[in-house]
Coordinates of C-alpha atoms in Angstrom, one line a residue:
Chain A
M215 CA -16.1 -24.6 -71.6
R216 CA -14.2 -21.6 -70.1
R217 CA -10.8 -20.9 -71.4
K218 CA -8.0 -20.7 -68.8
A219 CA -6.7 -17.1 -68.3
G220 CA -3.9 -16.5 -70.8
V221 CA -0.6 -14.8 -70.2
G222 CA -2.0 -11.5 -71.6
A223 CA -4.9 -11.5 -69.1
I224 CA -2.6 -12.2 -66.2
Q225 CA -0.3 -9.3 -67.2
K226 CA -3.4 -7.1 -67.5
Q227 CA -4.5 -8.0 -64.0
K228 CA -1.1 -7.4 -62.6
L229 CA -1.0 -4.0 -64.1
E230 CA -4.4 -3.1 -62.7
Q231 CA -3.3 -4.3 -59.3
E232 CA -0.2 -2.1 -59.4
K233 CA -2.3 0.9 -60.3
Y234 CA -4.6 0.2 -57.4
R235 CA -1.6 -0.1 -55.1
D236 CA -0.1 3.2 -56.3
K237 CA -3.4 5.0 -55.8
G238 CA -3.7 3.4 -52.4
T239 CA -0.3 4.6 -51.2
E240 CA -1.1 8.0 -52.6
I241 CA -4.3 8.2 -50.6
Q242 CA -2.5 6.9 -47.5
E243 CA 0.3 9.5 -47.9
N244 CA -2.3 12.2 -48.2
Q245 CA -4.0 11.1 -45.1
F246 CA -0.7 10.8 -43.3
E247 CA 0.3 14.3 -44.3
Q248 CA -3.1 15.6 -43.1
M249 CA -2.7 13.7 -39.8
T250 CA 0.7 15.1 -39.3
K251 CA -0.6 18.6 -39.9
Q252 CA -3.5 18.0 -37.5
M253 CA -1.2 16.6 -34.9
E254 CA 1.0 19.7 -35.2
T255 CA -2.0 22.0 -34.7
F256 CA -3.1 19.9 -31.9
R257 CA 0.3 20.1 -30.2
V258 CA 0.3 23.9 -30.6
N259 CA -3.1 24.1 -29.1
L260 CA -2.2 21.8 -26.3
E261 CA 0.9 23.8 -25.5
E262 CA -1.2 26.9 -25.3
F263 CA -3.6 25.1 -23.1
A264 CA -0.8 23.9 -21.0
S265 CA 0.9 27.2 -20.4
K266 CA -2.5 28.5 -19.4
Y267 CA -3.6 25.7 -17.1
K268 CA -0.5 23.9 -16.0
N269 CA -0.7 25.1 -12.4
E270 CA -4.4 24.4 -12.4
I271 CA -3.8 20.7 -13.2
K272 CA -1.2 20.4 -10.4
K273 CA -3.3 22.0 -7.8
N274 CA -6.9 21.3 -8.6
A275 CA -8.0 17.7 -8.1
R276 CA -11.4 18.1 -9.9
F277 CA -9.8 19.7 -12.9
R278 CA -7.3 16.9 -13.1
R279 CA -9.9 14.3 -13.0
Q280 CA -12.0 15.9 -15.7
F281 CA -8.8 16.1 -17.9
T282 CA -7.9 12.5 -17.4
E283 CA -11.5 11.4 -18.1
M284 CA -11.4 13.3 -21.3
C285 CA -8.2 11.6 -22.3
A286 CA -9.7 8.2 -21.5
S287 CA -12.7 8.8 -23.6
I288 CA -10.6 9.6 -26.7
G289 CA -8.3 6.7 -26.0
V290 CA -5.2 8.5 -24.9
D291 CA -3.2 7.7 -21.9
P292 CA -1.5 10.9 -20.7
L293 CA 0.6 8.8 -18.3
A294 CA 2.0 6.3 -20.7
S295 CA 5.3 8.0 -21.2
G296 CA 7.3 11.0 -20.0
K297 CA 8.0 11.8 -23.6
G298 CA 4.5 11.9 -24.8
F299 CA 3.4 15.5 -25.6
W300 CA 0.8 15.3 -22.9
S301 CA 3.7 15.5 -20.5
V302 CA 4.1 19.2 -21.4
L303 CA 1.2 19.6 -19.0
G304 CA 3.3 18.2 -16.2
I305 CA 0.5 15.7 -15.5
G306 CA 2.9 12.9 -15.9
D307 CA 5.4 14.4 -13.5
F308 CA 2.6 14.9 -11.0
Y309 CA 1.7 11.2 -11.1
Y310 CA 5.3 9.9 -11.2
E311 CA 6.1 11.9 -8.2
L312 CA 3.1 10.6 -6.4
A313 CA 4.0 7.0 -7.4
V314 CA 7.4 7.4 -5.8
Q315 CA 5.9 8.8 -2.6
I316 CA 3.4 5.9 -2.5
V317 CA 6.3 3.4 -2.7
E318 CA 8.0 5.3 0.2
V319 CA 5.0 5.2 2.4
C320 CA 4.4 1.5 1.7
M321 CA 8.0 0.6 2.5
A322 CA 7.8 2.7 5.7
T323 CA 4.7 1.0 6.9
N324 CA 5.1 -2.6 5.8
Y325 CA 6.9 -3.7 9.0
K326 CA 3.6 -3.4 10.8
N327 CA 0.9 -4.2 8.3
G328 CA 2.7 -6.8 6.3
G329 CA 2.6 -4.8 3.1
L330 CA -1.1 -4.2 3.0
I331 CA -2.3 -0.7 3.5
S332 CA -5.7 0.9 3.1
L333 CA -6.1 3.7 0.6
D334 CA -7.3 6.0 3.2
E335 CA -4.3 5.5 5.4
L336 CA -2.0 5.8 2.4
R337 CA -3.6 9.2 1.6
T338 CA -3.4 10.5 5.2
R339 CA 0.3 9.6 5.4
L340 CA 1.1 11.0 2.0
I341 CA -0.5 14.3 2.9
Q342 CA 1.5 14.3 6.2
A343 CA 4.7 13.7 4.2
R344 CA 4.1 16.3 1.5
G345 CA 4.7 19.9 2.2
R346 CA 2.2 22.1 3.9
R347 CA 1.4 24.2 0.9
K348 CA -2.1 24.0 -0.3
E349 CA -1.3 22.7 -3.8
H350 CA 0.6 19.7 -2.3
Q351 CA -2.4 18.7 -0.3
E352 CA -5.1 18.2 -2.9
I353 CA -4.7 14.6 -3.7
T354 CA -7.8 12.5 -4.2
N355 CA -8.1 8.8 -3.8
E356 CA -8.5 8.6 -7.6
D357 CA -5.1 10.2 -8.1
L358 CA -3.6 7.6 -5.8
L359 CA -5.3 4.8 -7.7
A360 CA -4.1 6.1 -11.0
A361 CA -0.6 6.4 -9.7
A362 CA -0.6 3.0 -8.0
K363 CA -2.0 1.4 -11.2
K364 CA 1.0 2.7 -13.1
L365 CA 3.3 1.0 -10.5
R366 CA 2.2 -2.3 -11.8
I367 CA 4.5 -1.8 -14.8
F368 CA 7.4 -2.8 -12.6
G369 CA 6.1 -6.3 -12.2
N370 CA 3.9 -7.8 -9.6
G371 CA 5.0 -5.8 -6.6
F372 CA 2.0 -3.5 -6.4
S373 CA -1.6 -4.4 -6.7
I374 CA -4.9 -2.9 -5.7
V375 CA -7.4 -5.0 -3.9
P376 CA -10.9 -3.7 -3.9
I377 CA -12.6 -4.6 -0.6
G378 CA -16.1 -3.4 -1.2
R379 CA -18.0 -0.2 -0.5
G380 CA -15.6 1.7 -2.7
K381 CA -12.7 0.9 -0.4
H382 CA -9.3 -0.3 -1.6
L383 CA -6.2 -1.8 -0.1
V384 CA -2.9 -1.3 -1.7
Q385 CA -0.6 -4.4 -1.6
S386 CA 3.1 -3.6 -1.8
V387 CA 4.6 -7.1 -1.4
P388 CA 4.5 -9.7 -4.1
G389 CA 2.6 -12.2 -2.0
E390 CA -0.2 -14.1 -3.7
L391 CA -3.7 -12.9 -2.9
S392 CA -6.2 -15.3 -4.4
M393 CA -9.9 -14.7 -4.7
D394 CA -10.4 -16.5 -1.4
H395 CA -8.0 -14.2 0.4
T396 CA -9.6 -11.1 -1.1
A397 CA -13.0 -12.4 0.0
V398 CA -11.6 -12.8 3.6
L399 CA -10.4 -9.2 3.6
Q400 CA -13.7 -8.0 2.2
Q401 CA -15.6 -9.7 4.9
A402 CA -13.3 -8.3 7.6
S403 CA -13.7 -4.8 6.1
L404 CA -17.5 -5.0 5.7
S405 CA -17.9 -6.2 9.3
G406 CA -16.5 -2.8 10.3
N407 CA -14.0 -4.4 12.6
A408 CA -10.5 -5.2 11.9
Y409 CA -10.9 -8.9 12.7
I410 CA -12.8 -11.9 11.4
S411 CA -13.5 -15.3 12.9
K412 CA -13.6 -18.7 11.2
S413 CA -17.3 -19.3 12.0
T414 CA -18.3 -15.8 10.7
L415 CA -16.5 -16.5 7.5
C416 CA -18.1 -19.9 7.1
K417 CA -21.5 -18.4 7.7
E418 CA -21.2 -15.4 5.4
L419 CA -19.4 -17.0 2.5
K420 CA -21.0 -20.4 2.9
W421 CA -17.5 -22.0 2.8
E422 CA -16.3 -25.4 4.1
P423 CA -14.4 -25.1 7.3
G424 CA -11.3 -26.5 5.6
R425 CA -11.3 -23.9 2.9
T426 CA -11.8 -21.1 5.4
Q427 CA -9.0 -22.4 7.6
K428 CA -6.6 -22.6 4.7
A429 CA -7.3 -19.0 3.6
L430 CA -6.8 -17.7 7.1
D431 CA -3.6 -19.7 7.6
H432 CA -2.2 -18.2 4.5
M433 CA -3.0 -14.7 5.7
V434 CA -1.1 -15.4 9.0
K435 CA 1.8 -16.9 7.1
E436 CA 2.1 -13.8 5.0
G437 CA 2.2 -11.6 8.1
L438 CA -1.1 -10.0 7.1
A439 CA -3.1 -11.3 10.0
W440 CA -2.5 -11.7 13.7
L441 CA -4.0 -14.4 15.9
D442 CA -6.0 -13.5 19.0
E443 CA -6.6 -16.4 21.4
Q444 CA -8.4 -14.3 24.0
G445 CA -11.6 -13.6 22.0
E446 CA -15.0 -14.6 23.4
N447 CA -15.3 -18.2 22.0
E448 CA -12.9 -18.8 19.3
T449 CA -9.7 -17.6 17.7
L450 CA -10.0 -14.2 16.0
Y451 CA -7.9 -13.1 13.1
W452 CA -6.9 -9.4 13.2
F453 CA -5.6 -7.3 10.3
P454 CA -3.4 -4.4 11.3
S455 CA -4.0 -2.8 7.9
L456 CA -7.7 -2.4 8.9
F457 CA -7.1 -1.5 12.6
T458 CA -7.8 2.1 13.3
A459 CA -5.2 2.7 16.0
C460 CA -2.6 1.2 13.7
I461 CA -3.7 3.4 10.8
V462 CA -3.6 6.7 12.7
S463 CA -0.5 5.9 14.8
K464 CA 2.4 8.3 13.9
E465 CA 5.1 5.6 14.0
Chain B
M93 CA 3.7 10.1 37.7
A94 CA 4.1 10.9 34.1
E95 CA 1.5 9.4 31.7
I96 CA 2.8 6.9 29.2
E97 CA 1.7 7.3 25.6
W98 CA 0.7 3.8 24.7
P99 CA 1.7 2.6 21.2
W100 CA -1.0 1.4 18.9
Q101 CA -0.1 -2.3 19.6
Y102 CA -1.3 -1.9 23.2
S103 CA -4.9 -1.6 22.0
F104 CA -4.5 -4.3 19.3
P105 CA -5.9 -7.5 20.9
P106 CA -3.6 -10.0 19.2
F107 CA -0.6 -8.2 20.7
F108 CA -1.5 -10.2 23.8
T109 CA -1.3 -13.5 22.1
L110 CA 2.0 -15.0 21.2
Q111 CA 2.1 -15.1 17.4
P112 CA 2.8 -18.4 15.7
H113 CA 4.3 -16.9 12.6
S114 CA 8.0 -16.3 13.1
D115 CA 8.3 -12.9 11.3
T116 CA 5.2 -11.6 13.0
R117 CA 6.4 -12.9 16.4
A118 CA 9.8 -11.1 15.9
K119 CA 7.9 -7.8 15.3
Q120 CA 5.7 -8.5 18.3
L121 CA 8.6 -9.2 20.7
A122 CA 10.4 -6.1 19.5
A123 CA 7.4 -4.0 20.2
W124 CA 7.0 -5.5 23.6
K125 CA 10.6 -4.8 24.4
S126 CA 10.4 -1.2 23.6
L127 CA 7.1 -0.9 25.3
I128 CA 8.5 -2.4 28.6
L129 CA 11.6 -0.2 28.5
E130 CA 9.5 2.9 27.9
Y131 CA 7.0 2.0 30.6
Y132 CA 9.7 1.4 33.2
R133 CA 11.5 4.5 32.3
I134 CA 8.4 6.7 32.6
T135 CA 7.1 5.2 35.8
K136 CA 10.7 5.2 37.1
Q137 CA 10.7 1.5 38.1
A138 CA 13.5 -0.9 37.7
I139 CA 12.4 -4.3 39.1
V140 CA 10.0 -6.8 37.6
D141 CA 8.6 -9.5 39.8
I142 CA 7.1 -12.1 37.7
R143 CA 4.6 -13.1 40.4
E144 CA 3.2 -9.6 40.5
V145 CA 3.0 -8.6 36.9
H146 CA -0.6 -9.5 36.4
S147 CA -1.7 -6.5 38.4
S148 CA 0.4 -4.2 36.3
P149 CA -1.5 -2.3 33.6
L150 CA 1.5 -2.9 31.3
F151 CA 0.7 -6.6 30.9
N152 CA -3.0 -6.4 31.5
N153 CA -5.1 -4.1 29.3
S154 CA -8.5 -4.2 31.0
A155 CA -10.0 -1.8 28.4
I156 CA -9.9 -4.5 25.8
N157 CA -9.9 -7.4 28.3
R158 CA -6.6 -8.9 27.2
I159 CA -3.7 -10.1 29.4
L160 CA -0.3 -10.8 28.0
F161 CA -0.3 -14.4 26.6
R162 CA -3.1 -15.6 28.8
Q163 CA -3.5 -19.3 28.9
D164 CA -6.6 -21.4 28.9
N165 CA -6.9 -21.4 32.7
G166 CA -7.1 -17.6 32.6
K167 CA -3.8 -17.3 34.4
L168 CA -1.0 -15.2 33.1
S169 CA 1.6 -17.4 31.6
S170 CA 4.9 -16.7 33.3
E171 CA 6.7 -18.4 30.4
A172 CA 5.6 -15.6 28.1
I173 CA 7.0 -12.9 30.3
L174 CA 10.2 -14.9 30.7
L175 CA 10.4 -15.1 26.9
I176 CA 10.3 -11.3 26.6
L177 CA 12.6 -10.8 29.6
E178 CA 15.1 -13.2 28.0
E179 CA 14.9 -11.1 24.9
L180 CA 15.6 -8.0 26.9
A181 CA 18.5 -9.7 28.6
K182 CA 20.0 -10.6 25.2
S183 CA 20.3 -6.9 24.2
G184 CA 21.6 -6.1 27.7
N185 CA 18.5 -4.4 28.9
A186 CA 17.6 -6.8 31.7
S187 CA 19.2 -9.3 34.1
P188 CA 17.8 -11.7 36.6
L189 CA 18.2 -10.9 40.2
D190 CA 17.9 -14.4 41.6
K191 CA 18.5 -17.9 40.3
T192 CA 14.8 -18.8 39.9
K193 CA 14.4 -15.9 37.6
Q194 CA 11.4 -14.5 39.5
R195 CA 12.8 -11.0 39.9
W196 CA 14.4 -9.1 37.1
L197 CA 16.3 -5.8 36.9
I198 CA 15.3 -3.7 33.9
Y199 CA 17.9 -1.3 32.5
W200 CA 16.4 1.6 30.6
H201 CA 19.8 2.0 29.0
T202 CA 22.2 -0.8 28.7
L203 CA 25.2 -0.9 31.0
E204 CA 27.5 0.2 28.2
E205 CA 25.3 3.2 27.5
W206 CA 25.4 4.2 31.2

């Protein structure tokens, strides 16, 4: 029969545990100190790097992408805060500025497209609005996506709707876009026209007419689609956000 | 005659169908109003005769085969045009010339502005 652990044994155990804990904190502190040192050198290096390449990041789209890809692979978000030391590179400022401009363009165009704008149109308008100097002009669609994704922090005002073939729509009003509505937009975009009809949708997506009608009615209700009763056989639903003349018009 | 620069809506087919959604319809009517004023100013016309408008390129875009608010019988709906003219009258840009509202006077500028 085993004896129960006596008081002496318990105290011994306690002592051992305390020793372990002391050692643990010691090791932790050591590591922490080392980390702080490493971070410090890292910061110095980064500052050097920044002073050397700051302009390059602002002006060269490819360089910018490579830099953000590198950050992503080591698990750092250079855009997370304006106070992070990544911001010495001005990369944050670049994207925040871009985000503000995206909001402005979306506000300026939502009277005609119902708050839905294609990434290409957004880019064209942004480039028009920014100065003529060359470094203001080099914005890629990736930059726009990165900036627009950050806008989501402010709540569900902005979202990005992928519509196939690498194209995106940026939605700037908090209306609900379900999977069904996204599918409708995708079909309209894939067809290469700015419109879609009920029968095409039923055929392509193998949907019930009722479901199709419901999705289309919603798009009309949100002001995203316009009805055209003068089509060949049936009602056509047009999307100004996909309509070329609307996209390139200067208004 | 000076060429008019058509707005993007003019080549947008649903522009010629009265929109059921109220917000969209408001945008549509506003765009029609400014298009009509612009067109009459540039072509230097002042009188709309509802019986003749179907021959006007303003309301009949043959390039995309759309006529303003065409009805099922293929005829132009005079109600649709009346709707827009009434809108114009509200802002002081138009007034009927006779009691049957078949002929309208279009003011490029409102009377106050003149």
